[in-house]
Structure formats: structure tokens, C-alpha cells
Amino acid sequence: MADLAKEAASMHKAASGLRGVGHHMAKPLQEFESASHDLSALGALGSLLGAKDDIEEGMTTLAKLTKHLDEEWETEAKFLGDVSDAFDLLDVLLTAAARAKKG
């Protein structure tokens, strides 16, 4: 039963960590998306090679993928939290059953 409590605590901690990822990534992602529209650092070379549009498209794609990962991590965090809650409940039920059996 103590193992269930440890597993539940570990899963709860992991879920909390996953929930925080989006919060920490919001500003850097916003800055990255903004930079994808201002590629002036490439100068004339980028325009001559036609790379600007490709780089902008690639950066936009990366930003979208990052948003999808954040959504996936949020779903995973919810699942881990639900499993953690189930382990907590199971631990309580097993403890109660053991006490009832003893006496």
C-alpha cells in the first residue's frame, strides 16, 4: 500500500510538471513566432536565395508543432493526475479492507 502512495505522489508530481511546461514556453514561443515574420537578419542573401519564405514557413510549422505538443502534454498531465487519484483511492480502499479483515 505504501508503494501505491509513492506511485501516486510520483505521478502527481509528473502531472504538475507537465502542466507547467506550457506556461514556461508561452513567451519564448510567442517571440519565436514574431521572429518568423521578421527575417531581416538574412538581408539580401536570404532574398536572393529565396530562403526567406522557406525559413518563415519552417518557423511557422515549428511553432504549430510546439502548440500541438503543449496540448498533448496537457492531456498526458490530466491522465497522470487521474491515475494518481485512482491510486490514492485504491490505497484508501486497501487500507480499509485490511483494517476490516483484522478486526
PDB file of C-alpha atoms in Angstrom:
ATOM      1  CA  MET A   1       0.000   0.000   0.000  1.00  0.00           C
ATOM      2  CA  ALA A   2       2.888   2.319   0.657  1.00  0.00           C
ATOM      3  CA  ASP A   3       4.059   1.627  -2.888  1.00  0.00           C
ATOM      4  CA  LEU A   4       0.751   2.897  -4.243  1.00  0.00           C
ATOM      5  CA  ALA A   5       1.129   6.091  -2.256  1.00  0.00           C
ATOM      6  CA  LYS A   6       4.655   6.574  -3.622  1.00  0.00           C
ATOM      7  CA  GLU A   7       3.483   5.925  -7.186  1.00  0.00           C
ATOM      8  CA  ALA A   8       0.561   8.317  -6.754  1.00  0.00           C
ATOM      9  CA  ALA A   9       2.851  11.039  -5.417  1.00  0.00           C
ATOM     10  CA  SER A  10       5.299  10.496  -8.256  1.00  0.00           C
ATOM     11  CA  MET A  11       2.550  10.676 -10.878  1.00  0.00           C
ATOM     12  CA  HIS A  12       1.079  13.769  -9.266  1.00  0.00           C
ATOM     13  CA  LYS A  13       4.485  15.456  -9.375  1.00  0.00           C
ATOM     14  CA  ALA A  14       4.951  14.473 -13.032  1.00  0.00           C
ATOM     15  CA  ALA A  15       1.493  15.783 -13.910  1.00  0.00           C
ATOM     16  CA  SER A  16       2.228  19.094 -12.200  1.00  0.00           C
ATOM     17  CA  GLY A  17       5.477  19.376 -14.131  1.00  0.00           C
ATOM     18  CA  LEU A  18       3.778  18.697 -17.444  1.00  0.00           C
ATOM     19  CA  ARG A  19       1.088  21.267 -16.710  1.00  0.00           C
ATOM     20  CA  GLY A  20       3.779  23.895 -16.160  1.00  0.00           C
ATOM     21  CA  VAL A  21       5.509  23.340 -19.487  1.00  0.00           C
ATOM     22  CA  GLY A  22       3.021  25.420 -21.471  1.00  0.00           C
ATOM     23  CA  HIS A  23       3.303  28.291 -19.028  1.00  0.00           C
ATOM     24  CA  HIS A  24       7.086  28.365 -19.355  1.00  0.00           C
ATOM     25  CA  MET A  25       7.001  28.041 -23.140  1.00  0.00           C
ATOM     26  CA  ALA A  26       4.349  30.684 -23.875  1.00  0.00           C
ATOM     27  CA  LYS A  27       6.638  33.729 -24.053  1.00  0.00           C
ATOM     28  CA  PRO A  28       9.518  32.048 -25.936  1.00  0.00           C
ATOM     29  CA  LEU A  29       7.015  30.598 -28.423  1.00  0.00           C
ATOM     30  CA  GLN A  30       5.415  33.997 -28.954  1.00  0.00           C
ATOM     31  CA  GLU A  31       8.852  35.544 -29.546  1.00  0.00           C
ATOM     32  CA  PHE A  32       9.744  32.739 -31.953  1.00  0.00           C
ATOM     33  CA  GLU A  33       6.511  33.251 -33.916  1.00  0.00           C
ATOM     34  CA  SER A  34       7.144  37.005 -34.094  1.00  0.00           C
ATOM     35  CA  ALA A  35      10.694  36.427 -35.319  1.00  0.00           C
ATOM     36  CA  SER A  36       9.397  34.228 -38.124  1.00  0.00           C
ATOM     37  CA  HIS A  37       7.810  37.324 -39.656  1.00  0.00           C
ATOM     38  CA  ASP A  38      10.929  39.466 -39.339  1.00  0.00           C
ATOM     39  CA  LEU A  39      13.808  37.748 -41.047  1.00  0.00           C
ATOM     40  CA  SER A  40      15.631  40.937 -41.936  1.00  0.00           C
ATOM     41  CA  ALA A  41      18.807  39.430 -40.495  1.00  0.00           C
ATOM     42  CA  LEU A  42      19.057  37.360 -43.663  1.00  0.00           C
ATOM     43  CA  GLY A  43      19.432  40.565 -45.627  1.00  0.00           C
ATOM     44  CA  ALA A  44      19.869  40.454 -49.383  1.00  0.00           C
ATOM     45  CA  LEU A  45      21.350  36.951 -49.274  1.00  0.00           C
ATOM     46  CA  GLY A  46      18.114  35.484 -47.995  1.00  0.00           C
ATOM     47  CA  SER A  47      16.086  37.287 -50.631  1.00  0.00           C
ATOM     48  CA  LEU A  48      18.436  36.260 -53.429  1.00  0.00           C
ATOM     49  CA  LEU A  49      18.311  32.635 -52.447  1.00  0.00           C
ATOM     50  CA  GLY A  50      14.566  32.648 -51.916  1.00  0.00           C
ATOM     51  CA  ALA A  51      15.224  31.281 -48.437  1.00  0.00           C
ATOM     52  CA  LYS A  52      13.175  33.847 -46.548  1.00  0.00           C
ATOM     53  CA  ASP A  53       9.815  32.301 -47.418  1.00  0.00           C
ATOM     54  CA  ASP A  54      11.067  28.783 -46.731  1.00  0.00           C
ATOM     55  CA  ILE A  55      12.518  29.788 -43.366  1.00  0.00           C
ATOM     56  CA  GLU A  56       9.367  31.682 -42.405  1.00  0.00           C
ATOM     57  CA  GLU A  57       7.232  28.672 -43.355  1.00  0.00           C
ATOM     58  CA  GLY A  58       9.513  26.329 -41.404  1.00  0.00           C
ATOM     59  CA  MET A  59       9.394  28.522 -38.310  1.00  0.00           C
ATOM     60  CA  THR A  60       5.594  28.741 -38.539  1.00  0.00           C
ATOM     61  CA  THR A  61       5.413  24.956 -38.806  1.00  0.00           C
ATOM     62  CA  LEU A  62       7.682  24.528 -35.766  1.00  0.00           C
ATOM     63  CA  ALA A  63       5.525  26.933 -33.764  1.00  0.00           C
ATOM     64  CA  LYS A  64       2.369  24.974 -34.688  1.00  0.00           C
ATOM     65  CA  LEU A  65       4.032  21.675 -33.761  1.00  0.00           C
ATOM     66  CA  THR A  66       5.080  23.137 -30.418  1.00  0.00           C
ATOM     67  CA  LYS A  67       1.487  24.188 -29.718  1.00  0.00           C
ATOM     68  CA  HIS A  68       0.317  20.661 -30.549  1.00  0.00           C
ATOM     69  CA  LEU A  69       2.940  19.216 -28.191  1.00  0.00           C
ATOM     70  CA  ASP A  70       1.713  21.516 -25.452  1.00  0.00           C
ATOM     71  CA  GLU A  71      -1.839  20.238 -25.982  1.00  0.00           C
ATOM     72  CA  GLU A  72      -0.583  16.649 -25.902  1.00  0.00           C
ATOM     73  CA  TRP A  73       1.370  17.285 -22.709  1.00  0.00           C
ATOM     74  CA  GLU A  74      -1.717  18.821 -21.108  1.00  0.00           C
ATOM     75  CA  THR A  75      -3.710  15.697 -21.990  1.00  0.00           C
ATOM     76  CA  GLU A  76      -0.936  13.495 -20.590  1.00  0.00           C
ATOM     77  CA  ALA A  77      -0.851  15.570 -17.399  1.00  0.00           C
ATOM     78  CA  LYS A  78      -4.605  15.101 -16.943  1.00  0.00           C
ATOM     79  CA  PHE A  79      -4.242  11.357 -17.451  1.00  0.00           C
ATOM     80  CA  LEU A  80      -1.385  11.134 -14.940  1.00  0.00           C
ATOM     81  CA  GLY A  81      -3.425  13.132 -12.444  1.00  0.00           C
ATOM     82  CA  ASP A  82      -6.398  10.804 -12.909  1.00  0.00           C
ATOM     83  CA  VAL A  83      -4.215   7.708 -12.411  1.00  0.00           C
ATOM     84  CA  SER A  84      -2.648   9.315  -9.340  1.00  0.00           C
ATOM     85  CA  ASP A  85      -6.121   9.966  -7.905  1.00  0.00           C
ATOM     86  CA  ALA A  86      -7.135   6.363  -8.658  1.00  0.00           C
ATOM     87  CA  PHE A  87      -4.026   5.068  -6.864  1.00  0.00           C
ATOM     88  CA  ASP A  88      -4.831   7.267  -3.856  1.00  0.00           C
ATOM     89  CA  LEU A  89      -8.372   5.905  -3.751  1.00  0.00           C
ATOM     90  CA  LEU A  90      -7.182   2.320  -4.183  1.00  0.00           C
ATOM     91  CA  ASP A  91      -4.713   2.807  -1.337  1.00  0.00           C
ATOM     92  CA  VAL A  92      -7.508   4.058   0.929  1.00  0.00           C
ATOM     93  CA  LEU A  93      -9.747   1.140  -0.039  1.00  0.00           C
ATOM     94  CA  LEU A  94      -6.996  -1.442   0.504  1.00  0.00           C
ATOM     95  CA  THR A  95      -6.147   0.058   3.886  1.00  0.00           C
ATOM     96  CA  ALA A  96      -9.803  -0.027   4.927  1.00  0.00           C
ATOM     97  CA  ALA A  97     -10.155  -3.627   3.721  1.00  0.00           C
ATOM     98  CA  ALA A  98      -7.048  -4.665   5.665  1.00  0.00           C
ATOM     99  CA  ARG A  99      -8.372  -2.994   8.837  1.00  0.00           C
ATOM    100  CA  ALA A 100     -11.769  -4.658   8.420  1.00  0.00           C
ATOM    101  CA  LYS A 101     -10.133  -8.019   7.935  1.00  0.00           C
ATOM    102  CA  LYS A 102      -8.067  -7.627  11.134  1.00  0.00           C
ATOM    103  CA  GLY A 103     -10.872  -6.859  13.219  1.00  0.00           C
TER     104      GLY A 103
END
